[in-house]
Short mmCIF file of C-alpha atoms in Angstrom, two decimals:
data_model
loop_
_atom_site.label_atom_id
_atom_site.label_comp_id
_atom_site.label_asym_id
_atom_site.label_seq_id
_atom_site.Cartn_x
_atom_site.Cartn_y
_atom_site.Cartn_z
CA MET A 1 0.00 0.00 0.00
CA ILE A 2 1.11 3.53 -0.78
CA ALA A 3 0.01 6.63 1.09
CA LYS A 4 -1.65 9.18 -1.19
CA PRO A 5 0.31 12.43 -1.63
CA GLY A 6 -0.60 15.43 0.47
CA ARG A 7 -1.47 16.00 4.08
CA ARG A 8 -4.04 13.37 4.91
CA ASP A 9 -5.43 11.63 7.95
CA LEU A 10 -3.51 8.35 7.84
CA THR A 11 -6.07 6.71 10.12
CA SER A 12 -8.58 6.90 7.24
CA PRO A 13 -8.55 4.06 4.69
CA ARG A 14 -9.03 6.63 1.92
CA ALA A 15 -5.55 7.96 2.67
CA TRP A 16 -4.01 4.75 1.33
CA ARG A 17 -3.86 3.38 -2.22
CA PRO A 18 -3.55 -0.40 -2.63
CA ILE A 19 -1.26 -1.25 -5.57
CA SER A 20 -1.53 -4.69 -7.17
CA LEU A 21 1.70 -6.64 -7.66
CA LEU A 22 1.14 -8.24 -11.06
CA SER A 23 3.13 -10.49 -13.36
CA CYS A 24 5.64 -8.60 -15.52
CA LEU A 25 4.80 -10.82 -18.50
CA GLY A 26 1.08 -10.16 -18.05
CA LYS A 27 1.66 -6.42 -17.68
CA GLY A 28 3.55 -6.42 -20.97
CA LEU A 29 0.52 -7.86 -22.77
CA GLU A 30 -1.81 -5.49 -20.93
CA ARG A 31 0.29 -2.51 -22.02
CA LEU A 32 0.00 -3.52 -25.67
CA ILE A 33 -3.77 -3.92 -25.37
CA ALA A 34 -4.07 -0.60 -23.51
CA ARG A 35 -2.23 1.28 -26.27
CA ARG A 36 -4.39 -0.25 -28.98
CA LEU A 37 -7.56 0.48 -27.02
CA ALA A 38 -6.55 4.10 -26.44
CA TRP A 39 -5.73 4.63 -30.12
CA ALA A 40 -8.97 3.03 -31.35
CA ALA A 41 -11.07 4.88 -28.76
CA ILE A 42 -9.81 8.22 -30.11
CA HIS A 43 -9.68 7.28 -33.79
CA TYR A 44 -13.25 5.96 -33.87
CA SER A 45 -14.61 8.63 -31.46
CA VAL A 46 -15.67 6.11 -28.84
CA LEU A 47 -14.64 8.45 -26.05
CA HIS A 48 -15.86 12.00 -25.62
CA PRO A 49 -13.51 14.55 -27.25
CA GLN A 50 -13.14 16.35 -23.90
CA GLN A 51 -12.36 13.17 -21.96
CA ALA A 52 -8.67 12.75 -21.09
CA GLY A 53 -6.38 10.71 -18.90
CA ALA A 54 -4.44 7.62 -20.08
CA LEU A 55 -4.96 8.84 -23.66
CA PRO A 56 -2.27 9.96 -26.12
CA LYS A 57 -2.13 13.63 -27.12
CA ARG A 58 -4.79 14.62 -24.57
CA SER A 59 -3.70 16.44 -21.44
CA ALA A 60 -5.16 18.43 -18.59
CA THR A 61 -3.76 21.54 -20.30
CA ASP A 62 -5.99 20.88 -23.30
CA LEU A 63 -9.06 20.56 -21.08
CA VAL A 64 -8.32 23.78 -19.21
CA THR A 65 -7.75 25.61 -22.50
CA ALA A 66 -11.06 24.35 -23.89
CA LEU A 67 -12.85 25.30 -20.66
CA ILE A 68 -11.45 28.84 -20.65
CA HIS A 69 -12.35 29.23 -24.32
CA ASP A 70 -15.98 28.29 -23.61
CA ILE A 71 -16.16 30.70 -20.67
CA GLU A 72 -14.63 33.56 -22.65
CA GLU A 73 -17.06 32.85 -25.48
CA ALA A 74 -19.93 33.06 -22.98
CA PHE A 75 -18.57 36.40 -21.74
CA ALA A 76 -18.51 37.71 -25.31
CA ARG A 77 -22.22 36.93 -25.53
CA LYS A 78 -22.80 38.70 -22.18
CA LYS A 79 -23.67 35.50 -20.37
CA VAL A 80 -22.50 33.88 -17.14
CA ALA A 81 -21.16 30.40 -16.49
CA THR A 82 -21.26 27.93 -13.63
CA LEU A 83 -18.73 25.11 -13.29
CA VAL A 84 -19.34 22.05 -11.11
CA THR A 85 -16.51 19.59 -10.46
CA MET A 86 -17.21 16.08 -9.19
CA ASP A 87 -15.05 13.12 -8.22
CA ILE A 88 -15.96 9.46 -8.68
CA GLN A 89 -15.54 7.80 -5.31
CA GLY A 90 -13.42 4.67 -5.38
CA ALA A 91 -12.77 4.91 -9.15
CA PHE A 92 -11.28 1.54 -10.16
CA ASP A 93 -12.99 -0.28 -7.29
CA THR A 94 -16.45 0.60 -8.62
CA VAL A 95 -16.10 -1.19 -11.97
CA MET A 96 -18.33 -4.28 -12.24
CA ARG A 97 -17.27 -7.07 -14.57
CA ASN A 98 -20.54 -7.89 -16.33
CA ARG A 99 -21.42 -4.24 -16.77
CA LEU A 100 -17.99 -3.53 -18.26
CA VAL A 101 -18.46 -6.35 -20.78
CA LEU A 102 -21.90 -4.95 -21.67
CA ARG A 103 -20.47 -1.44 -22.02
CA LEU A 104 -17.75 -2.60 -24.41
CA ARG A 105 -20.28 -4.43 -26.57
CA GLU A 106 -22.57 -1.40 -26.64
CA GLN A 107 -19.64 0.72 -27.79
CA GLY A 108 -19.01 -1.63 -30.70
CA TRP A 109 -15.82 -3.34 -29.59
CA PRO A 110 -15.17 -6.87 -30.96
CA ASP A 111 -16.76 -9.64 -28.94
CA HIS A 112 -13.44 -11.35 -28.27
CA LEU A 113 -12.13 -8.12 -26.69
CA ALA A 114 -15.20 -7.82 -24.46
CA ARG A 115 -14.76 -11.45 -23.38
CA TRP A 116 -11.07 -10.81 -22.70
CA ALA A 117 -11.99 -7.89 -20.44
CA GLY A 118 -14.44 -10.14 -18.60
CA SER A 119 -11.75 -12.78 -18.18
CA PHE A 120 -9.29 -10.11 -17.03
CA MET A 121 -11.60 -9.26 -14.12
CA SER A 122 -12.59 -12.85 -13.31
CA GLY A 123 -11.13 -15.12 -10.67
CA ARG A 124 -9.10 -12.44 -8.97
CA SER A 125 -8.11 -12.51 -5.33
CA ALA A 126 -6.08 -10.18 -3.18
CA ARG A 127 -4.08 -10.17 -0.01
CA VAL A 128 -2.40 -7.23 1.61
CA ARG A 129 1.26 -7.08 2.57
CA TYR A 130 2.88 -4.44 4.71
CA GLN A 131 6.43 -4.90 5.98
CA ASP A 132 6.51 -8.45 7.40
CA THR A 133 2.75 -8.92 7.71
CA LEU A 134 0.75 -10.75 5.04
CA THR A 135 -2.99 -11.43 5.14
CA SER A 136 -4.82 -14.42 3.72
CA SER A 137 -6.32 -14.20 0.22
CA SER A 138 -9.81 -12.80 -0.28
CA PRO A 139 -11.81 -13.11 -3.54
CA LEU A 140 -12.56 -9.92 -5.47
CA GLU A 141 -16.04 -9.66 -6.96
CA CYS A 142 -15.45 -6.36 -8.79
CA GLY A 143 -12.87 -3.67 -9.40
CA LEU A 144 -9.94 -3.11 -11.74
CA PRO A 145 -6.45 -3.74 -10.32
CA GLN A 146 -4.49 -0.57 -9.61
CA GLY A 147 -1.09 -1.01 -11.17
CA SER A 148 -2.26 -2.67 -14.38
CA PRO A 149 -1.52 -0.68 -17.58
CA VAL A 150 -4.95 -1.54 -19.03
CA SER A 151 -7.02 -0.49 -16.01
CA PRO A 152 -7.06 3.29 -16.76
CA ILE A 153 -8.38 2.95 -20.32
CA LEU A 154 -10.96 0.34 -19.27
CA PHE A 155 -12.14 2.74 -16.57
CA LEU A 156 -12.50 5.55 -19.12
CA LEU A 157 -14.57 3.30 -21.37
CA TYR A 158 -16.68 2.23 -18.39
CA THR A 159 -17.53 5.82 -17.42
CA GLU A 160 -17.86 7.14 -20.99
CA PRO A 161 -21.70 7.45 -20.81
CA ILE A 162 -21.31 10.19 -18.17
CA TYR A 163 -20.08 12.57 -20.84
CA ARG A 164 -23.06 11.94 -23.11
CA LEU A 165 -25.59 13.09 -20.52
CA GLY A 166 -27.33 16.44 -20.84
CA ASN A 167 -25.25 18.90 -22.85
CA PRO A 168 -22.16 16.94 -24.02
CA GLN A 169 -20.35 20.12 -25.07
CA GLY A 170 -20.26 21.26 -21.45
CA ARG A 171 -18.66 18.06 -20.14
CA PHE A 172 -14.99 17.72 -19.25
CA GLY A 173 -13.26 14.75 -17.69
CA TYR A 174 -9.81 13.68 -16.60
CA ALA A 175 -9.55 10.12 -15.25
CA ASP A 176 -12.05 9.96 -12.35
CA ASP A 177 -12.61 13.73 -12.18
CA THR A 178 -15.46 15.26 -14.15
CA ALA A 179 -16.66 18.82 -14.67
CA ILE A 180 -19.95 20.27 -15.91
CA LEU A 181 -20.13 23.76 -17.43
CA SER A 182 -23.52 25.48 -17.57
CA ILE A 183 -23.99 28.75 -19.48
CA GLY A 184 -26.99 31.06 -19.18
CA ASP A 185 -28.19 34.63 -18.79
CA THR A 186 -28.19 34.70 -14.98
CA VAL A 187 -26.50 32.86 -12.14
CA ASP A 188 -29.87 31.55 -10.97
CA GLU A 189 -30.42 30.02 -14.40
CA THR A 190 -26.99 28.37 -14.55
CA THR A 191 -27.39 27.14 -10.97
CA ALA A 192 -30.67 25.44 -11.87
CA MET A 193 -29.03 23.90 -14.95
CA ALA A 194 -26.10 22.67 -12.85
CA SER A 195 -28.43 21.16 -10.24
CA GLY A 196 -30.28 19.27 -12.97
CA ALA A 197 -27.01 17.99 -14.42
CA ILE A 198 -25.84 16.83 -10.99
CA ASP A 199 -29.12 15.00 -10.37
CA GLU A 200 -28.77 13.30 -13.75
CA MET A 201 -25.23 12.22 -12.89
CA VAL A 202 -26.30 10.85 -9.51
CA ARG A 203 -29.14 8.88 -11.09
CA TRP A 204 -26.76 7.40 -13.65
CA GLY A 205 -24.37 6.50 -10.86
CA ALA A 206 -27.11 4.77 -8.87
CA MET A 207 -27.97 2.63 -11.90
CA ASN A 208 -24.33 1.71 -12.53
CA GLY A 209 -23.00 1.27 -9.01
CA VAL A 210 -20.96 4.49 -9.16
CA SER A 211 -21.00 7.02 -6.34
CA PHE A 212 -19.63 10.56 -6.21
CA ASP A 213 -17.68 12.04 -3.32
CA THR A 214 -19.81 14.94 -2.10
CA LYS A 215 -16.89 16.31 -0.04
CA LYS A 216 -14.96 16.92 -3.26
CA THR A 217 -17.88 18.38 -5.22
CA GLU A 218 -17.31 22.08 -5.79
CA VAL A 219 -18.94 24.89 -7.76
CA MET A 220 -17.54 28.07 -9.28
CA HIS A 221 -19.48 30.94 -10.86
CA PHE A 222 -17.90 33.01 -13.65
CA SER A 223 -19.17 36.47 -14.55
CA ARG A 224 -17.89 39.76 -15.95
CA SER A 225 -19.82 41.64 -13.29
CA LYS A 226 -19.62 41.33 -9.53
CA LEU A 227 -22.03 38.78 -8.09
CA ARG A 228 -23.75 39.78 -4.88
CA ALA A 229 -24.97 36.34 -3.86
CA ALA A 230 -24.08 33.19 -5.76
CA PRO A 231 -26.24 30.17 -4.93
CA ALA A 232 -24.73 26.69 -4.85
CA PRO A 233 -26.29 23.73 -6.68
CA THR A 234 -27.28 20.81 -4.49
CA ILE A 235 -27.02 17.06 -4.90
CA CYS A 236 -29.59 16.40 -2.20
CA GLU A 237 -31.19 18.39 0.56
CA ASP A 238 -28.48 17.63 3.14
CA SER A 239 -25.43 17.62 0.84
CA PRO A 240 -24.92 21.01 -0.81
CA THR A 241 -21.91 21.52 -2.98
CA ARG A 242 -19.13 23.76 -1.76
CA ASN A 243 -19.28 27.19 -3.33
CA THR A 244 -15.58 27.91 -3.76
CA ALA A 245 -15.47 31.18 -5.66
CA ARG A 246 -17.14 33.74 -7.84
CA CYS A 247 -14.52 34.27 -10.47
CA ARG A 248 -13.55 36.45 -13.35
CA LEU A 249 -11.00 35.57 -16.00
CA PRO A 250 -8.57 38.49 -16.17
CA TYR A 251 -6.34 36.85 -18.78
CA GLU A 252 -6.38 35.01 -22.06
CA VAL A 253 -4.68 31.70 -22.87
CA PRO A 254 -2.10 32.14 -25.65
CA SER A 255 -2.55 29.79 -28.58
CA GLU A 256 0.94 28.35 -28.11
CA HIS A 257 -0.23 26.74 -24.85
CA VAL A 258 -2.80 24.60 -26.65
CA SER A 259 -1.71 20.94 -26.69
CA SER A 260 1.58 21.90 -25.09
CA PRO A 261 3.93 18.88 -25.19
CA CYS A 262 6.13 20.19 -22.39
CA CYS A 263 3.54 19.91 -19.62
CA SER A 264 4.99 17.58 -17.00
CA THR A 265 2.79 15.28 -14.95
CA ALA A 266 5.59 14.19 -12.61
CA PRO A 267 5.04 14.96 -8.92
CA ARG A 268 7.16 17.60 -7.27
CA ARG A 269 9.96 16.65 -4.94
CA GLY A 270 8.88 16.30 -1.37
CA THR A 271 5.28 15.39 -2.18
CA GLN A 272 5.73 11.64 -1.75
CA ALA A 273 3.99 10.36 1.36
CA HIS A 274 5.77 7.74 3.45
CA PRO A 275 3.83 4.77 4.87
CA GLY A 276 4.03 4.28 8.58
CA ARG A 277 4.76 7.84 9.57
CA ASP A 278 3.30 9.31 12.76
CA GLY A 279 3.25 5.81 14.23
CA ILE A 280 0.15 4.78 12.26
CA ASN A 281 -0.02 1.24 10.88
CA PRO A 282 -1.58 1.54 7.39
CA LEU A 283 -2.15 -2.20 7.14
CA LYS A 284 -4.34 -2.24 10.23
CA THR A 285 -6.21 0.88 9.10
CA TYR A 286 -6.92 -0.53 5.64
CA LEU A 287 -7.87 -4.04 6.73
CA GLN A 288 -10.21 -2.89 9.47
CA ALA A 289 -12.07 -0.73 6.96
CA THR A 290 -12.33 -3.54 4.41
CA ASN A 291 -13.34 -6.21 6.96
CA ILE A 292 -10.22 -8.30 6.25
CA SER A 293 -8.81 -10.13 9.25
CA TYR A 294 -5.85 -8.49 10.96
CA ARG A 295 -3.58 -9.90 13.62
CA GLU A 296 -1.10 -7.96 15.70
#
């Protein structure tokens, strides 16, 4: 297990990321399949054009540039915009085998590829190792293994329908993070549009076993004029989104920054978290949360 970067509560299981130790030979085959899947998904427009992550020639810089362009275009038409960002909780762990096979067939992938994906997720078991402690094996009923080269692209294909909901042009996604841009004449109008889009996302998630982390759901309002009171869209009555800012864009993105090849995704030095710090045993924390037996 690896602690997630940043200052986190290491007593929480969400602060740790379990990484699967897989066969090097198998990972070589999975890498080849992942590259072919990514190329075909873009070439045949299987994935949304504003969906990125684990895809060649698509970066977070491209998404931000497209988002700013849409907001500036709305400003030129004297309109306002509301942006809602949401995070899929659990990400890889939420993928169900049979539903993934069905999704691939609906998208038009060859049947042998869909069956391979089903076999890839079948018969898996896991046990957790930390230092000198090793648990017994437990069967896995769902979820893609973190550490496999093919898991990211399969996850993107699994969540692709999210970006076809509502107004597809206002959808942006990077891996398990998604954003919804609503444009209208007033903030009240865009807030209502954003609330409807959120409700549609939550309903889709309920039907597909996908949940969204309400603690990470945020909203931003963009306007040329000063906003006196900016309402926040809600997911449900007791879980309002966090209204982070009422923003203006005081700058323009130069064209040379579009599809910039020099954007680095490597973490900065000093951001790596170290397991076991502060005297907290991550193995015990993770196993207690997942109901796997733990012995001192």
